[in-house]
PDB file of C-alpha atoms in Angstrom:
ATOM      1  CA  MET A 434       0.000   0.000   0.000  1.00  0.00           C
ATOM      2  CA  VAL A 435       1.213   3.508  -0.891  1.00  0.00           C
ATOM      3  CA  ALA A 436       1.707   5.628   2.206  1.00  0.00           C
ATOM      4  CA  ARG A 437       1.768   9.023   0.461  1.00  0.00           C
ATOM      5  CA  THR A 438       0.605  10.697  -2.718  1.00  0.00           C
ATOM      6  CA  VAL A 439       3.093  12.293  -5.080  1.00  0.00           C
ATOM      7  CA  ASP A 440       1.396  15.046  -7.062  1.00  0.00           C
ATOM      8  CA  LEU A 441       3.229  15.730 -10.343  1.00  0.00           C
ATOM      9  CA  ARG A 442       0.504  17.707 -12.130  1.00  0.00           C
ATOM     10  CA  SER A 443       2.554  20.859 -12.235  1.00  0.00           C
ATOM     11  CA  ASP A 444       5.735  22.480 -10.959  1.00  0.00           C
ATOM     12  CA  THR A 445       3.472  24.860  -9.022  1.00  0.00           C
ATOM     13  CA  VAL A 446       1.943  22.153  -6.786  1.00  0.00           C
ATOM     14  CA  ILE A 447       5.110  20.224  -5.948  1.00  0.00           C
ATOM     15  CA  LYS A 448       6.215  20.916  -2.389  1.00  0.00           C
ATOM     16  CA  PRO A 449       9.962  20.866  -1.694  1.00  0.00           C
ATOM     17  CA  THR A 450      11.197  18.391   0.889  1.00  0.00           C
ATOM     18  CA  GLU A 451      13.306  19.523   3.847  1.00  0.00           C
ATOM     19  CA  SER A 452      16.496  18.348   2.102  1.00  0.00           C
ATOM     20  CA  MET A 453      15.491  20.324  -1.007  1.00  0.00           C
ATOM     21  CA  ARG A 454      14.968  23.443   1.112  1.00  0.00           C
ATOM     22  CA  THR A 455      18.381  22.934   2.733  1.00  0.00           C
ATOM     23  CA  ALA A 456      20.031  22.536  -0.675  1.00  0.00           C
ATOM     24  CA  MET A 457      18.364  25.751  -1.899  1.00  0.00           C
ATOM     25  CA  ALA A 458      19.385  27.659   1.224  1.00  0.00           C
ATOM     26  CA  ASN A 459      22.990  26.491   0.915  1.00  0.00           C
ATOM     27  CA  ALA A 460      23.326  26.848  -2.857  1.00  0.00           C
ATOM     28  CA  GLU A 461      26.105  29.070  -4.143  1.00  0.00           C
ATOM     29  CA  VAL A 462      24.475  31.988  -5.960  1.00  0.00           C
ATOM     30  CA  ASP A 463      25.472  35.025  -7.981  1.00  0.00           C
ATOM     31  CA  ASP A 464      23.861  37.213 -10.626  1.00  0.00           C
ATOM     32  CA  ASN A 465      22.107  34.910 -13.100  1.00  0.00           C
ATOM     33  CA  VAL A 466      21.138  37.855 -15.340  1.00  0.00           C
ATOM     34  CA  LEU A 467      24.839  38.432 -15.968  1.00  0.00           C
ATOM     35  CA  GLY A 468      25.396  34.694 -16.443  1.00  0.00           C
ATOM     36  CA  LYS A 469      27.469  34.299 -13.282  1.00  0.00           C
ATOM     37  CA  ASP A 470      25.280  32.095 -11.060  1.00  0.00           C
ATOM     38  CA  PRO A 471      27.313  28.889 -10.585  1.00  0.00           C
ATOM     39  CA  THR A 472      24.328  26.798  -9.537  1.00  0.00           C
ATOM     40  CA  ALA A 473      22.267  27.827 -12.582  1.00  0.00           C
ATOM     41  CA  LEU A 474      25.275  27.282 -14.853  1.00  0.00           C
ATOM     42  CA  ARG A 475      25.819  23.758 -13.437  1.00  0.00           C
ATOM     43  CA  LEU A 476      22.120  22.983 -13.891  1.00  0.00           C
ATOM     44  CA  GLU A 477      22.169  24.167 -17.519  1.00  0.00           C
ATOM     45  CA  LYS A 478      25.320  22.182 -18.279  1.00  0.00           C
ATOM     46  CA  GLU A 479      23.992  19.006 -16.652  1.00  0.00           C
ATOM     47  CA  MET A 480      20.601  19.251 -18.409  1.00  0.00           C
ATOM     48  CA  ALA A 481      22.267  19.793 -21.793  1.00  0.00           C
ATOM     49  CA  LYS A 482      24.365  16.685 -21.168  1.00  0.00           C
ATOM     50  CA  ILE A 483      21.364  14.584 -20.084  1.00  0.00           C
ATOM     51  CA  MET A 484      19.307  15.727 -23.088  1.00  0.00           C
ATOM     52  CA  GLY A 485      22.186  15.326 -25.552  1.00  0.00           C
ATOM     53  CA  LYS A 486      22.074  19.007 -26.519  1.00  0.00           C
ATOM     54  CA  GLU A 487      24.750  21.605 -27.122  1.00  0.00           C
ATOM     55  CA  ALA A 488      23.365  23.930 -24.448  1.00  0.00           C
ATOM     56  CA  ASP A 489      20.442  24.467 -22.091  1.00  0.00           C
ATOM     57  CA  LEU A 490      18.763  27.595 -20.758  1.00  0.00           C
ATOM     58  CA  PHE A 491      17.277  27.847 -17.265  1.00  0.00           C
ATOM     59  CA  VAL A 492      14.124  29.943 -17.083  1.00  0.00           C
ATOM     60  CA  PRO A 493      12.227  30.660 -13.873  1.00  0.00           C
ATOM     61  CA  SER A 494       8.787  29.452 -14.981  1.00  0.00           C
ATOM     62  CA  GLY A 495       7.015  27.030 -17.283  1.00  0.00           C
ATOM     63  CA  THR A 496       5.133  29.969 -18.780  1.00  0.00           C
ATOM     64  CA  MET A 497       8.387  31.619 -19.818  1.00  0.00           C
ATOM     65  CA  GLY A 498       9.760  28.311 -21.106  1.00  0.00           C
ATOM     66  CA  ASN A 499       6.704  27.705 -23.281  1.00  0.00           C
ATOM     67  CA  LEU A 500       6.674  31.276 -24.561  1.00  0.00           C
ATOM     68  CA  ILE A 501      10.326  31.054 -25.585  1.00  0.00           C
ATOM     69  CA  SER A 502       9.805  27.605 -27.119  1.00  0.00           C
ATOM     70  CA  VAL A 503       6.831  28.737 -29.191  1.00  0.00           C
ATOM     71  CA  LEU A 504       8.522  31.941 -30.335  1.00  0.00           C
ATOM     72  CA  VAL A 505      11.728  30.287 -31.556  1.00  0.00           C
ATOM     73  CA  HIS A 506       9.645  28.471 -34.168  1.00  0.00           C
ATOM     74  CA  TYR A 507       8.297  31.664 -35.726  1.00  0.00           C
ATOM     75  CA  ASP A 508       9.847  34.062 -38.185  1.00  0.00           C
ATOM     76  CA  ILE A 509       6.535  35.513 -39.377  1.00  0.00           C
ATOM     77  CA  ARG A 510       4.326  37.383 -36.898  1.00  0.00           C
ATOM     78  CA  GLY A 511       0.682  36.435 -37.178  1.00  0.00           C
ATOM     79  CA  SER A 512       1.455  32.780 -37.881  1.00  0.00           C
ATOM     80  CA  GLU A 513      -0.611  30.131 -36.173  1.00  0.00           C
ATOM     81  CA  VAL A 514      -0.065  27.382 -33.623  1.00  0.00           C
ATOM     82  CA  ASN A 515      -2.453  24.456 -33.288  1.00  0.00           C
ATOM     83  CA  LEU A 516      -2.864  23.362 -29.673  1.00  0.00           C
ATOM     84  CA  GLY A 517      -5.314  21.682 -27.336  1.00  0.00           C
ATOM     85  CA  ASP A 518      -8.313  23.651 -26.128  1.00  0.00           C
ATOM     86  CA  ASN A 519      -7.553  22.453 -22.599  1.00  0.00           C
ATOM     87  CA  SER A 520      -3.780  23.008 -22.693  1.00  0.00           C
ATOM     88  CA  HIS A 521      -1.676  25.083 -20.313  1.00  0.00           C
ATOM     89  CA  ILE A 522      -0.403  27.341 -23.072  1.00  0.00           C
ATOM     90  CA  HIS A 523      -3.944  28.163 -24.174  1.00  0.00           C
ATOM     91  CA  ILE A 524      -5.704  28.460 -20.804  1.00  0.00           C
ATOM     92  CA  TYR A 525      -3.200  29.464 -18.126  1.00  0.00           C
ATOM     93  CA  GLN A 526      -0.354  31.387 -19.712  1.00  0.00           C
ATOM     94  CA  ASN A 527      -1.953  34.798 -20.061  1.00  0.00           C
ATOM     95  CA  GLY A 528      -2.227  34.761 -23.840  1.00  0.00           C
ATOM     96  CA  GLY A 529       1.514  35.439 -23.987  1.00  0.00           C
ATOM     97  CA  ILE A 530       2.026  33.754 -27.345  1.00  0.00           C
ATOM     98  CA  ALA A 531      -0.467  36.190 -28.901  1.00  0.00           C
ATOM     99  CA  THR A 532       0.243  39.271 -26.801  1.00  0.00           C
ATOM    100  CA  ILE A 533       4.027  39.114 -26.795  1.00  0.00           C
ATOM    101  CA  GLY A 534       4.772  36.933 -29.793  1.00  0.00           C
ATOM    102  CA  GLY A 535       2.063  37.814 -32.289  1.00  0.00           C
ATOM    103  CA  VAL A 536       1.283  34.092 -32.639  1.00  0.00           C
ATOM    104  CA  HIS A 537      -2.335  33.179 -33.341  1.00  0.00           C
ATOM    105  CA  PRO A 538      -3.617  30.190 -31.308  1.00  0.00           C
ATOM    106  CA  ARG A 539      -5.970  27.774 -33.064  1.00  0.00           C
ATOM    107  CA  THR A 540      -7.437  25.231 -30.698  1.00  0.00           C
ATOM    108  CA  VAL A 541      -8.243  21.595 -31.319  1.00  0.00           C
ATOM    109  CA  LYS A 542     -10.481  19.748 -28.844  1.00  0.00           C
ATOM    110  CA  ASN A 543      -8.578  17.733 -26.263  1.00  0.00           C
ATOM    111  CA  ASN A 544      -9.803  14.219 -25.581  1.00  0.00           C
ATOM    112  CA  GLU A 545     -10.149  13.054 -21.967  1.00  0.00           C
ATOM    113  CA  ASP A 546      -6.667  11.469 -22.126  1.00  0.00           C
ATOM    114  CA  GLY A 547      -4.967  14.716 -23.249  1.00  0.00           C
ATOM    115  CA  THR A 548      -4.599  13.698 -26.884  1.00  0.00           C
ATOM    116  CA  MET A 549      -6.235  15.440 -29.822  1.00  0.00           C
ATOM    117  CA  ASP A 550      -7.628  13.454 -32.738  1.00  0.00           C
ATOM    118  CA  ILE A 551      -4.995  13.277 -35.470  1.00  0.00           C
ATOM    119  CA  ASP A 552      -7.611  13.991 -38.147  1.00  0.00           C
ATOM    120  CA  SER A 553      -8.778  17.070 -36.205  1.00  0.00           C
ATOM    121  CA  ILE A 554      -5.209  18.355 -35.907  1.00  0.00           C
ATOM    122  CA  GLU A 555      -4.697  17.872 -39.633  1.00  0.00           C
ATOM    123  CA  ALA A 556      -8.007  19.580 -40.444  1.00  0.00           C
ATOM    124  CA  ALA A 557      -6.840  22.602 -38.417  1.00  0.00           C
ATOM    125  CA  VAL A 558      -3.556  22.951 -40.333  1.00  0.00           C
ATOM    126  CA  ARG A 559      -3.709  25.969 -42.620  1.00  0.00           C
ATOM    127  CA  ASP A 560      -1.367  26.025 -45.591  1.00  0.00           C
ATOM    128  CA  THR A 561       1.137  28.830 -46.077  1.00  0.00           C
ATOM    129  CA  LYS A 562      -0.363  29.479 -49.540  1.00  0.00           C
ATOM    130  CA  GLY A 563      -3.275  31.274 -47.847  1.00  0.00           C
ATOM    131  CA  GLU A 564      -1.153  33.474 -45.607  1.00  0.00           C
ATOM    132  CA  LEU A 565      -2.408  36.683 -47.227  1.00  0.00           C
ATOM    133  CA  VAL A 566      -5.928  35.917 -45.993  1.00  0.00           C
ATOM    134  CA  TYR A 567      -5.499  33.856 -42.826  1.00  0.00           C
ATOM    135  CA  PRO A 568      -2.709  32.799 -40.480  1.00  0.00           C
ATOM    136  CA  SER A 569      -0.668  29.831 -41.681  1.00  0.00           C
ATOM    137  CA  THR A 570       0.129  27.005 -39.287  1.00  0.00           C
ATOM    138  CA  ARG A 571       3.798  26.846 -38.306  1.00  0.00           C
ATOM    139  CA  LEU A 572       3.614  24.743 -35.122  1.00  0.00           C
ATOM    140  CA  ILE A 573       1.668  22.056 -33.276  1.00  0.00           C
ATOM    141  CA  CYS A 574       1.887  22.001 -29.467  1.00  0.00           C
ATOM    142  CA  LEU A 575       1.265  18.935 -27.321  1.00  0.00           C
ATOM    143  CA  GLU A 576       1.245  18.798 -23.530  1.00  0.00           C
ATOM    144  CA  ASN A 577       2.892  15.855 -21.783  1.00  0.00           C
ATOM    145  CA  THR A 578       1.860  15.084 -19.137  1.00  0.00           C
ATOM    146  CA  HIS A 579      -1.501  16.716 -19.653  1.00  0.00           C
ATOM    147  CA  ALA A 580      -2.370  18.308 -16.315  1.00  0.00           C
ATOM    148  CA  ASN A 581      -5.971  19.275 -17.119  1.00  0.00           C
ATOM    149  CA  CYS A 582      -6.662  15.740 -18.301  1.00  0.00           C
ATOM    150  CA  GLY A 583      -5.626  13.993 -15.102  1.00  0.00           C
ATOM    151  CA  GLY A 584      -1.843  14.246 -15.487  1.00  0.00           C
ATOM    152  CA  ARG A 585      -1.806  11.520 -18.102  1.00  0.00           C
ATOM    153  CA  CYS A 586       1.292  10.760 -20.148  1.00  0.00           C
ATOM    154  CA  LEU A 587       0.837  10.797 -23.911  1.00  0.00           C
ATOM    155  CA  PRO A 588       1.743   7.477 -25.545  1.00  0.00           C
ATOM    156  CA  VAL A 589       5.002   7.566 -27.512  1.00  0.00           C
ATOM    157  CA  GLU A 590       3.175   6.184 -30.568  1.00  0.00           C
ATOM    158  CA  TYR A 591       0.746   9.117 -30.429  1.00  0.00           C
ATOM    159  CA  VAL A 592       3.552  11.696 -30.176  1.00  0.00           C
ATOM    160  CA  ASP A 593       5.304   9.992 -33.100  1.00  0.00           C
ATOM    161  CA  SER A 594       2.079  10.149 -35.157  1.00  0.00           C
ATOM    162  CA  VAL A 595       1.704  13.872 -34.489  1.00  0.00           C
ATOM    163  CA  GLY A 596       5.384  14.334 -35.360  1.00  0.00           C
ATOM    164  CA  GLU A 597       4.829  12.553 -38.671  1.00  0.00           C
ATOM    165  CA  LEU A 598       1.823  14.784 -39.363  1.00  0.00           C
ATOM    166  CA  ALA A 599       3.884  17.898 -38.606  1.00  0.00           C
ATOM    167  CA  GLU A 600       6.681  16.677 -40.879  1.00  0.00           C
ATOM    168  CA  LYS A 601       4.187  15.921 -43.663  1.00  0.00           C
ATOM    169  CA  HIS A 602       3.024  19.547 -43.582  1.00  0.00           C
ATOM    170  CA  GLY A 603       6.477  21.061 -43.034  1.00  0.00           C
ATOM    171  CA  ILE A 604       5.615  22.440 -39.590  1.00  0.00           C
ATOM    172  CA  LYS A 605       7.272  22.054 -36.205  1.00  0.00           C
ATOM    173  CA  LEU A 606       6.228  20.226 -33.048  1.00  0.00           C
ATOM    174  CA  HIS A 607       6.658  21.554 -29.469  1.00  0.00           C
ATOM    175  CA  ILE A 608       5.941  19.417 -26.425  1.00  0.00           C
ATOM    176  CA  ASP A 609       5.075  21.325 -23.272  1.00  0.00           C
ATOM    177  CA  GLY A 610       6.645  19.248 -20.520  1.00  0.00           C
ATOM    178  CA  ALA A 611       3.979  20.130 -17.999  1.00  0.00           C
TER     179      ALA A 611
END
């Protein structure tokens, strides 16, 4: 029998343990804005290594991380992102992609398990040939785990299918690691 519940719905509901608090209190710090915080620099270096990437960037919130991730995919303001109608980016992140980035959100209905029907995603993709009249789709966003749908993990096969759809249409895929 499980003696305690571990709630992983969001970084905002996770409570630090006493040892985590001690580590934070004792962490070596400096000015992260100037790129001198040794703890942040170690974290970035370690995450880049774990993820097999050249570099990593620490940001203080998931909202900022998603905003940056969405915006790096756009070179044309007014372009469109297809995302779940029950996703964090759409509901909880203050419309930042539209307000700050000039990115038009186009929602697709989320199923109870956090997925969106592949056919519905494809039907929502707007071709760049119509960009003089309507926004063209440049990105699809998934959320994994999907907090508003019970914290469910998306199946790898599903993510691969959405990735294939994005590739077919020449658009990018972002996965919000909620």
